[in-house]
């Protein structure tokens, strides 16, 4: 077997997630579309991005905002057409940008033709594409598995008396990845889009594909407490039998081989937090890349943030896509600051903290991703609780603290009505953003967050050692500080609340980038870095 080589276009690349329905609307229906994204790619390029990932654009009844796909080889009408998708890819390529789509293989929509046939005829081949099982002896669900979004992971198909499995809502039935027909069907879907120029996919719930053949009960490991939301319930089990099965990797290898034929990449969405388990998702027999999601869940916890990043980077120096933000979590400017009303101070703290962590991520190899609006330092959107859309909030009695709507509001382009996103109210009822949070205002002000992110990306590209040279973790004055040396580049992430002096790297360094305006001094004693500040230095005489 020929050993795969790393794709050259991933070297030093930075990605950008676009929540497709919230980026730019050209048709005036309040719903973002592909032509809108194509029009805004100049901005993305200006920011220094190399790869854009679009959340699902396929037809969907929207029980989970497009992650319930009714047809994988089509585009939903509000987003445009397959021809628009091809035009978007062509426009991206003309700007030297790559485009990743989102594939959702763990489950389909219950509206998908396969599931419709499976329900209509229990003897059909489509029935075997899903996970139907007989009830437990008491007539209840076959085992104790729970859905991420609340309640059991099983729904009764009354006509047949069997239950079907769904790790998310009942309208998202899970596929049976031990059935070769399912494998063949997805090979075909990948090829359909690769033939149209798509440069790769982000793989939704990659860790969920295979279930253990025993379908045994998952061990309960903690008590989530009386007011816990659905995700806390979900994580009160050890998901030994329904997630992260060893043989998922064989499927990844099969898919990546197809992608390689097209010089395309595959990027796992994996909720796996064990670093060694996660490292198995990438490499010569698996995928090019995997997200590491945990830093995107954490609140401001400097020691944990430092440890989680450095420990994993040592184990897997090339294959991780680092993020602090995506469409499933509160925005980091909000998450990294204490609760309470937003004022300029809280917002500045959140932006500085976000940039301090992202600066460290730029030194850890792999392909870091920003989430649209992160570069503007957006805080969570204010969403009227009565107008929440996320099923995590609308289908549960919990206080909505887990609702994901806050991170999904329209991109604020300018100060015109609807922030220039659309000419009408958007699909998600959210307040307009103030002028200083818009692209227009920030591009006119070199001291704005968007410029700081742009300079960070520029600095990384200007110093290839930052991702190519060997990763060395140097001694640090505290567990809240990371000191990383890569050849001619030194990165110090001081997430602590104190100024620190790093002595382990000597003093022949010149400051190349600072994540905020805090103090950084190099003298004979070493490098002194202000609190909650990350710096990039290049080798050279003072
Ligand atoms: C992960 C996606 O990011 C999330 O938005 C979705 O709800 C679940 N997978 C289920 O598809």
Coordinates of C-alpha atoms and ligand atoms in Angstrom, one line a residue:
X1 CA 0.0 0.0 0.0
X2 CA 1.3 3.4 -0.9
X3 CA 1.8 5.6 2.2
X4 CA -0.2 8.8 1.9
X5 CA 1.6 12.1 2.0
X6 CA 0.4 15.2 3.6
X7 CA -1.5 17.6 1.2
X8 CA 0.7 20.5 0.4
X9 CA -2.2 23.0 0.6
X10 CA -2.8 22.2 4.2
X11 CA 0.6 23.4 5.2
X12 CA 0.3 26.6 7.2
X13 CA -3.4 27.0 6.1
X14 CA -6.0 28.7 8.3
X15 CA -9.7 27.8 8.0
X16 CA -12.9 29.8 8.5
X17 CA -16.3 28.3 9.3
X18 CA -19.3 29.9 7.7
X19 CA -22.7 29.3 9.2
X20 CA -24.3 29.2 5.7
X21 CA -27.7 30.6 6.6
X22 CA -26.3 33.6 8.5
X23 CA -23.6 34.9 6.3
X24 CA -25.1 36.9 3.4
X25 CA -28.5 36.9 1.8
X26 CA -28.8 38.1 -1.8
X27 CA -32.5 37.1 -2.4
X28 CA -34.1 39.1 0.3
X29 CA -35.7 36.2 2.2
X30 CA -33.7 36.6 5.4
X31 CA -31.8 33.4 4.7
X32 CA -28.2 33.3 3.7
X33 CA -27.4 31.9 0.3
X34 CA -24.5 30.6 -1.8
X35 CA -24.3 33.6 -4.0
X36 CA -24.1 35.8 -0.9
X37 CA -21.2 33.7 0.4
X38 CA -19.5 33.9 -3.1
X39 CA -19.8 37.7 -3.0
X40 CA -18.2 37.9 0.4
X41 CA -15.2 35.7 -0.3
X42 CA -13.0 38.8 -1.1
X43 CA -13.4 39.8 2.6
X44 CA -12.5 36.3 3.7
X45 CA -9.4 36.4 1.5
X46 CA -8.4 39.8 2.8
X47 CA -8.5 38.4 6.3
X48 CA -5.9 35.8 5.2
X49 CA -8.0 32.7 5.2
X50 CA -7.1 29.7 3.0
X51 CA -10.0 27.3 3.5
X52 CA -13.7 28.0 4.1
X53 CA -16.1 25.3 5.6
X54 CA -19.8 25.8 5.0
X55 CA -22.4 24.2 7.3
X56 CA -24.9 21.9 5.5
X57 CA -26.5 23.4 2.4
X58 CA -28.7 20.5 1.5
X59 CA -32.5 20.2 1.5
X60 CA -33.7 19.7 5.1
X61 CA -36.9 20.0 7.1
X62 CA -34.7 21.8 9.6
X63 CA -35.4 19.9 12.8
X64 CA -31.7 20.5 13.5
X65 CA -30.8 23.5 11.3
X66 CA -29.7 21.5 8.3
X67 CA -28.0 18.7 10.2
X68 CA -31.0 16.6 9.2
X69 CA -30.3 16.0 5.5
X70 CA -33.1 15.0 3.2
X71 CA -31.0 14.8 0.0
X72 CA -27.2 14.8 0.0
X73 CA -26.9 15.5 -3.7
X74 CA -28.9 18.6 -3.9
X75 CA -29.0 22.2 -2.6
X76 CA -31.9 23.6 -0.6
X77 CA -33.8 26.2 -2.5
X78 CA -33.2 29.0 0.0
X79 CA -29.4 28.5 -0.5
X80 CA -29.5 28.2 -4.3
X81 CA -28.8 25.4 -6.7
X82 CA -26.1 22.9 -7.4
X83 CA -24.9 25.3 -10.2
X84 CA -24.6 28.0 -7.6
X85 CA -22.5 25.7 -5.5
X86 CA -20.2 25.1 -8.5
X87 CA -20.0 28.8 -9.1
X88 CA -19.1 29.4 -5.5
X89 CA -16.3 26.8 -5.7
X90 CA -15.0 28.4 -8.9
X91 CA -15.0 31.9 -7.4
X92 CA -13.2 30.5 -4.3
X93 CA -10.6 28.8 -6.5
X94 CA -10.0 32.0 -8.4
X95 CA -9.0 33.6 -5.1
X96 CA -6.9 30.6 -4.1
X97 CA -9.3 29.6 -1.5
X98 CA -10.4 26.0 -0.8
X99 CA -14.0 25.1 0.0
X100 CA -15.2 22.3 2.4
X101 CA -18.8 21.2 2.6
X102 CA -20.3 19.5 5.6
X103 CA -21.3 15.9 5.3
X104 CA -23.7 14.3 7.9
X105 CA -23.2 10.5 7.8
X106 CA -24.2 9.5 11.3
X107 CA -27.9 10.1 10.5
X108 CA -30.2 11.3 7.8
X109 CA -33.4 13.3 8.0
X110 CA -36.5 11.2 8.7
X111 CA -37.7 12.8 5.4
X112 CA -34.9 11.2 3.4
X113 CA -36.2 8.8 0.8
X114 CA -34.3 5.9 2.4
X115 CA -36.0 6.4 5.8
X116 CA -39.4 6.8 4.2
X117 CA -39.0 3.5 2.4
X118 CA -37.6 1.9 5.6
X119 CA -40.7 2.9 7.5
X120 CA -43.1 2.0 4.7
X121 CA -41.7 -1.5 4.1
X122 CA -39.9 -3.4 6.9
X123 CA -38.7 -5.9 4.3
X124 CA -37.1 -3.2 2.1
X125 CA -33.3 -3.0 1.7
X126 CA -33.5 0.6 3.1
X127 CA -34.8 -0.8 6.4
X128 CA -31.4 -2.4 6.9
X129 CA -29.7 0.9 6.4
X130 CA -31.0 2.1 9.7
X131 CA -30.8 0.7 13.3
X132 CA -34.2 -0.8 14.0
X133 CA -34.3 -3.1 17.0
X134 CA -37.0 -5.1 18.9
X135 CA -38.2 -3.6 22.2
X136 CA -36.7 -4.7 25.5
X137 CA -38.7 -7.5 27.3
X138 CA -40.7 -4.8 29.1
X139 CA -41.7 -3.3 25.8
X140 CA -39.5 -0.2 26.4
X141 CA -36.5 0.9 24.3
X142 CA -33.9 -1.8 23.5
X143 CA -31.2 -0.2 25.8
X144 CA -30.5 2.8 28.0
X145 CA -28.9 5.0 25.3
X146 CA -29.9 8.7 25.4
X147 CA -30.1 11.3 22.7
X148 CA -27.8 14.4 22.9
X149 CA -30.9 16.5 22.7
X150 CA -32.9 14.9 25.5
X151 CA -34.8 11.7 26.2
X152 CA -34.1 8.2 24.9
X153 CA -32.1 7.6 21.8
X154 CA -34.9 5.3 20.6
X155 CA -38.3 6.0 19.1
X156 CA -41.0 3.5 18.5
X157 CA -42.2 2.8 15.0
X158 CA -45.7 1.9 15.9
X159 CA -46.6 0.2 12.7
X160 CA -43.9 -2.4 13.0
X161 CA -43.5 -2.4 16.8
X162 CA -39.7 -1.9 16.5
X163 CA -37.7 1.0 17.8
X164 CA -35.1 2.9 15.7
X165 CA -32.0 4.5 17.1
X166 CA -31.2 8.3 16.9
X167 CA -28.4 9.9 18.9
X168 CA -30.0 13.3 18.2
X169 CA -33.7 14.1 17.7
X170 CA -36.1 11.5 16.5
X171 CA -36.2 13.2 13.1
X172 CA -32.5 12.3 12.7
X173 CA -32.5 8.4 12.4
X174 CA -29.0 6.9 12.7
X175 CA -27.6 4.9 9.8
X176 CA -26.2 1.4 10.2
X177 CA -22.5 1.8 9.2
X178 CA -22.0 -2.0 9.3
X179 CA -24.2 -2.2 6.2
X180 CA -22.2 -2.1 3.0
X181 CA -25.0 -0.4 1.2
X182 CA -24.6 2.6 3.5
X183 CA -20.8 2.7 2.8
X184 CA -21.5 2.5 -1.0
X185 CA -24.1 5.2 -0.9
X186 CA -21.7 7.7 0.9
X187 CA -18.8 6.9 -1.4
X188 CA -21.1 8.0 -4.2
X189 CA -22.1 11.2 -2.4
X190 CA -18.5 12.1 -1.8
X191 CA -17.7 11.6 -5.5
X192 CA -20.7 13.6 -6.6
X193 CA -19.3 16.7 -4.8
X194 CA -15.7 16.1 -5.5
X195 CA -16.5 15.9 -9.2
X196 CA -18.0 19.4 -8.8
X197 CA -14.8 20.8 -7.4
X198 CA -15.4 20.7 -3.7
X199 CA -12.1 20.5 -1.9
X200 CA -13.2 18.3 1.1
X201 CA -15.7 17.8 3.9
X202 CA -16.1 18.4 7.5
X203 CA -17.5 15.1 8.8
X204 CA -20.4 15.6 11.3
X205 CA -20.3 13.4 14.4
X206 CA -17.4 11.3 13.0
X207 CA -17.1 9.6 16.3
X208 CA -20.7 8.3 16.3
X209 CA -20.7 6.2 13.1
X210 CA -20.4 2.7 14.3
X211 CA -22.3 1.3 17.3
X212 CA -21.0 -1.7 19.3
X213 CA -22.7 -4.8 17.9
X214 CA -23.8 -5.8 21.4
X215 CA -26.0 -2.7 21.8
X216 CA -25.3 -3.0 25.5
X217 CA -26.3 -0.4 28.1
X218 CA -23.9 2.4 28.6
X219 CA -22.5 2.6 32.1
X220 CA -23.8 5.6 34.1
X221 CA -20.8 7.5 35.5
X222 CA -22.3 10.6 37.3
X223 CA -25.4 12.2 38.5
X224 CA -26.2 15.2 36.3
X225 CA -28.4 16.8 39.0
X226 CA -32.0 17.8 39.0
X227 CA -31.8 20.9 36.7
X228 CA -29.3 19.5 34.2
X229 CA -30.0 20.1 30.5
X230 CA -29.9 17.3 27.9
X231 CA -26.2 17.5 27.1
X232 CA -25.3 17.2 30.8
X233 CA -27.6 14.1 30.9
X234 CA -25.8 12.7 27.8
X235 CA -22.4 13.2 29.4
X236 CA -23.5 11.5 32.6
X237 CA -22.9 8.2 30.8
X238 CA -19.7 6.5 29.6
X239 CA -20.5 6.2 25.9
X240 CA -18.7 2.9 25.6
X241 CA -21.1 1.3 23.2
X242 CA -22.6 4.1 21.1
X243 CA -19.6 6.4 20.4
X244 CA -15.9 6.3 19.4
X245 CA -15.8 2.6 18.4
X246 CA -12.3 1.4 17.4
X247 CA -13.4 0.4 13.9
X248 CA -14.6 3.8 12.8
X249 CA -11.0 4.4 11.7
X250 CA -11.4 1.9 8.9
X251 CA -14.2 3.9 7.5
X252 CA -12.1 7.1 7.7
X253 CA -9.3 5.4 5.8
X254 CA -11.7 4.3 3.0
X255 CA -13.1 7.9 2.7
X256 CA -9.8 9.6 2.8
X257 CA -8.5 7.3 0.0
X258 CA -11.4 8.5 -2.2
X259 CA -10.7 12.2 -1.2
X260 CA -7.0 11.7 -2.0
X261 CA -7.9 10.9 -5.6
X262 CA -9.2 14.5 -5.9
X263 CA -6.5 16.1 -3.7
X264 CA -9.3 16.8 -1.3
X265 CA -9.2 16.8 2.5
X266 CA -11.4 15.3 5.2
X267 CA -11.8 16.8 8.7
X268 CA -13.5 15.0 11.5
X269 CA -15.9 16.6 13.9
X270 CA -15.1 14.6 16.9
X271 CA -16.3 15.1 20.4
X272 CA -13.6 12.7 21.7
X273 CA -11.6 14.4 24.5
X274 CA -9.0 11.6 25.2
X275 CA -5.9 12.9 23.3
X276 CA -4.6 9.4 22.4
X277 CA -8.1 8.3 21.2
X278 CA -8.4 11.4 19.1
X279 CA -5.0 11.1 17.6
X280 CA -6.2 7.8 16.0
X281 CA -8.6 9.8 13.8
X282 CA -5.8 11.3 11.8
X283 CA -2.7 10.0 10.0
X284 CA -1.7 7.7 7.1
X285 CA -4.6 5.3 7.6
X286 CA -7.2 7.7 8.7
X287 CA -8.2 11.3 8.0
X288 CA -6.1 14.4 7.2
X289 CA -7.5 16.4 10.1
X290 CA -9.7 16.3 13.1
X291 CA -11.2 19.1 15.2
X292 CA -10.4 19.2 18.9
X293 CA -13.6 20.6 20.3
X294 CA -12.9 20.9 24.0
X295 CA -11.2 24.4 24.0
X296 CA -14.5 25.5 22.4
X297 CA -16.5 24.3 25.4
X298 CA -14.3 25.6 28.1
X299 CA -14.9 28.7 30.1
X300 CA -11.9 30.9 31.2
X301 CA -9.7 28.3 32.9
X302 CA -6.1 29.2 32.0
X303 CA -4.4 26.1 33.4
X304 CA -6.8 23.7 31.6
X305 CA -6.6 25.6 28.4
X306 CA -2.8 25.5 28.4
X307 CA -2.7 21.8 29.3
X308 CA -5.3 20.7 26.8
X309 CA -3.5 22.4 24.0
X310 CA 0.1 21.5 24.7
X311 CA -0.6 17.8 25.7
X312 CA -2.5 17.1 22.5
X313 CA 0.0 19.1 20.3
X314 CA 2.8 16.9 21.6
X315 CA 0.9 13.7 20.7
X316 CA -0.4 14.9 17.4
X317 CA 1.6 17.8 15.9
X318 CA 0.1 18.0 12.4
X319 CA -3.5 16.7 12.2
X320 CA -5.5 18.9 14.6
X321 CA -7.9 21.7 13.6
X322 CA -7.8 24.0 16.6
X323 CA -10.9 26.0 17.5
X324 CA -12.3 28.0 20.4
X325 CA -15.6 28.6 18.6
X326 CA -18.2 27.1 16.4
X327 CA -22.0 27.1 15.8
X328 CA -22.6 24.8 18.8
X329 CA -21.2 26.9 21.6
X330 CA -21.6 30.4 23.1
X331 CA -19.1 32.8 21.4
X332 CA -15.8 32.9 23.3
X333 CA -15.9 36.6 24.1
X334 CA -19.0 35.8 26.2
X335 CA -17.8 32.4 27.4
X336 CA -14.4 33.6 28.5
X337 CA -15.8 36.4 30.7
X338 CA -17.8 36.5 33.8
X339 CA -21.6 36.7 33.4
X340 CA -23.3 40.0 33.8
X341 CA -24.3 42.7 31.4
X342 CA -22.0 43.5 28.5
X343 CA -20.0 46.7 28.6
X344 CA -16.8 47.7 26.8
X345 CA -14.6 46.4 29.5
X346 CA -16.1 42.9 29.5
X347 CA -16.0 42.8 25.7
X348 CA -12.3 44.0 25.6
X349 CA -11.4 41.3 28.1
X350 CA -13.2 38.6 26.2
X351 CA -11.6 39.7 22.9
X352 CA -8.1 39.8 24.5
X353 CA -8.6 36.3 26.0
X354 CA -9.8 34.9 22.7
X355 CA -6.9 36.3 20.8
X356 CA -4.4 35.0 23.5
X357 CA -5.7 31.4 23.0
X358 CA -5.9 31.6 19.3
X359 CA -2.3 33.0 19.1
X360 CA -1.2 29.8 20.9
X361 CA -3.2 27.7 18.5
X362 CA -1.4 29.2 15.6
X363 CA 1.8 27.7 16.9
X364 CA 0.5 24.1 17.3
X365 CA 0.6 22.8 13.7
X366 CA -2.5 21.5 12.0
X367 CA -5.1 23.8 10.6
X368 CA -6.7 26.3 13.0
X369 CA -10.2 27.5 12.2
X370 CA -12.0 30.8 13.1
X371 CA -15.8 30.9 13.3
X372 CA -17.4 33.7 11.3
X373 CA -17.6 36.9 13.4
X374 CA -15.0 35.6 15.8
X375 CA -12.5 38.0 14.1
X376 CA -14.9 40.9 14.9
X377 CA -14.9 39.9 18.6
X378 CA -18.7 39.3 18.5
X379 CA -20.4 38.7 21.8
X380 CA -23.3 36.2 22.0
X381 CA -26.4 37.5 20.1
X382 CA -29.4 38.6 22.2
X383 CA -32.2 36.2 21.3
X384 CA -35.6 36.6 22.9
X385 CA -36.2 33.3 24.9
X386 CA -39.6 33.0 23.2
X387 CA -38.0 33.0 19.8
X388 CA -35.4 30.3 20.4
X389 CA -35.1 27.8 17.6
X390 CA -32.5 25.3 18.7
X391 CA -34.1 22.0 19.5
X392 CA -31.8 21.7 22.5
X393 CA -33.8 24.6 23.9
X394 CA -37.2 24.2 22.4
X395 CA -37.6 20.5 23.2
X396 CA -36.5 20.6 26.8
X397 CA -37.6 22.2 30.0
X398 CA -34.1 23.2 31.0
X399 CA -33.4 27.0 31.3
X400 CA -32.1 27.2 27.8
X401 CA -28.5 27.7 28.9
X402 CA -27.5 25.1 26.4
X403 CA -29.3 26.8 23.5
X404 CA -27.0 27.3 20.5
X405 CA -28.9 30.1 18.8
X406 CA -26.7 32.8 20.4
X407 CA -23.8 31.9 18.1
X408 CA -25.8 31.7 14.9
X409 CA -27.0 35.2 14.3
X410 CA -26.4 37.1 11.0
X411 CA -22.9 38.4 10.1
X412 CA -22.9 42.1 10.8
X413 CA -21.5 43.6 7.6
X414 CA -22.4 47.3 8.1
X415 CA -24.7 49.8 9.8
X416 CA -27.4 49.6 7.2
X417 CA -30.7 48.0 8.2
X418 CA -30.3 44.4 9.2
X419 CA -26.6 45.0 9.4
X420 CA -26.3 44.6 5.6
X421 CA -27.0 40.8 5.9
X422 CA -30.4 41.0 4.2
X423 CA -33.1 43.5 3.3
X424 CA -35.5 41.9 5.7
X425 CA -35.7 40.2 9.1
X426 CA -33.4 37.2 9.2
X427 CA -34.5 33.6 9.8
X428 CA -33.4 34.0 13.4
X429 CA -34.9 36.8 15.5
X430 CA -31.9 38.7 16.8
X431 CA -31.1 42.3 17.6
X432 CA -29.0 44.3 15.2
X433 CA -25.3 44.7 16.1
X434 CA -23.8 48.1 17.1
X435 CA -21.5 49.8 14.6
X436 CA -18.2 48.8 16.2
X437 CA -19.1 45.1 15.8
X438 CA -19.5 45.5 12.0
X439 CA -17.0 44.6 9.3
X440 CA -17.4 48.0 7.7
X441 CA -16.4 49.9 10.9
X442 CA -13.6 47.5 11.8
X443 CA -12.0 47.6 8.4
X444 CA -11.8 51.4 8.7
X445 CA -9.9 51.2 12.0
X446 CA -6.5 49.5 12.2
X447 CA -6.8 49.1 16.0
X448 CA -9.9 46.9 15.6
X449 CA -10.1 43.2 16.4
X450 CA -10.4 42.2 12.7
X451 CA -7.0 43.8 12.0
X452 CA -5.5 42.0 15.0
X453 CA -6.7 38.7 13.7
X454 CA -5.5 39.6 10.2
X455 CA -2.0 40.5 11.6
X456 CA -1.9 37.2 13.5
X457 CA -2.6 35.2 10.4
X458 CA -0.1 37.3 8.5
X459 CA 2.6 36.7 11.1
X460 CA 2.1 32.9 11.0
X461 CA 2.4 32.9 7.2
X462 CA 5.5 35.1 7.3
X463 CA 7.2 32.7 9.7
X464 CA 6.7 29.1 8.3
X465 CA 8.8 27.7 11.2
X466 CA 5.7 28.4 13.3
X467 CA 4.1 25.4 11.8
X468 CA 6.9 23.5 10.0
X469 CA 9.8 23.4 12.5
X470 CA 9.8 20.8 15.3
X471 CA 7.4 21.5 18.2
X472 CA 9.3 22.0 21.5
X473 CA 7.6 22.7 24.8
X474 CA 9.9 24.7 27.0
X475 CA 9.9 25.2 30.7
X476 CA 7.3 27.7 31.8
X477 CA 7.0 29.8 35.0
X478 CA 3.5 28.6 35.7
X479 CA 0.9 26.0 34.5
X480 CA -1.1 29.0 33.1
X481 CA 1.7 29.9 30.7
X482 CA 2.8 28.0 27.5
X483 CA 6.2 28.4 26.1
X484 CA 6.6 26.9 22.6
X485 CA 9.6 27.0 20.5
X486 CA 9.6 26.0 16.8
X487 CA 12.9 26.6 15.1
X488 CA 13.4 30.4 14.8
X489 CA 10.0 31.2 16.4
X490 CA 9.1 31.5 20.1
X491 CA 5.5 31.7 21.2
X492 CA 4.6 32.6 24.8
X493 CA 0.9 32.4 25.8
X494 CA 0.6 34.0 29.2
X495 CA -3.1 33.2 30.2
X496 CA -2.4 34.0 33.8
X497 CA -3.5 37.2 35.5
X498 CA 0.1 38.2 36.4
X499 CA 3.0 39.5 34.4
X500 CA 5.6 36.7 33.9
X501 CA 9.2 36.4 32.9
X502 CA 10.2 33.4 30.8
X503 CA 13.8 32.5 31.1
X504 CA 13.9 29.1 29.4
X505 CA 14.3 30.5 25.9
X506 CA 17.1 32.9 26.4
X507 CA 16.8 36.5 25.2
X508 CA 17.7 36.7 21.5
X509 CA 14.2 37.4 20.4
X510 CA 12.4 40.2 18.6
X511 CA 8.7 40.7 19.1
X512 CA 6.7 40.0 15.9
X513 CA 3.1 39.9 17.1
X514 CA 1.2 40.6 20.3
X515 CA -2.4 39.4 20.9
X516 CA -3.3 42.7 22.6
X517 CA -1.6 45.9 23.6
X518 CA -0.2 44.6 26.9
X519 CA 3.6 44.9 27.8
X520 CA 6.2 42.6 26.3
X521 CA 9.9 43.2 27.0
X522 CA 13.0 41.3 26.1
X523 CA 16.2 41.8 28.1
X524 CA 19.1 39.9 29.5
X525 CA 16.8 38.2 32.1
X526 CA 14.5 36.7 29.4
X527 CA 11.1 37.6 27.9
X528 CA 8.6 39.4 30.1
X529 CA 5.0 39.2 29.1
X530 CA 2.0 41.0 30.5
X531 CA -1.1 39.2 31.9
X532 CA -3.6 37.5 29.5
X533 CA -1.2 38.2 26.6
X534 CA 0.3 35.9 23.9
X535 CA 3.3 37.0 21.9
X536 CA 5.1 35.6 18.9
X537 CA 8.8 36.4 18.7
X538 CA 11.4 35.7 16.0
X539 CA 15.0 34.8 16.6
X540 CA 17.4 37.7 16.2
X541 CA 19.6 40.0 18.2
X542 CA 18.0 42.5 20.4
Ligands
LIG1 C1 -22.7 18.4 15.3 C2 -23.2 19.7 14.7 O1 -22.2 20.6 14.8 C3 -24.5 20.1 15.4 O2 -24.9 21.4 15.1 C4 -25.5 19.1 15.1 O3 -26.7 19.4 15.9 C5 -25.1 17.7 15.5 N1 -23.7 17.4 15.1 C6 -26.0 16.6 15.0 O4 -25.9 16.6 13.6

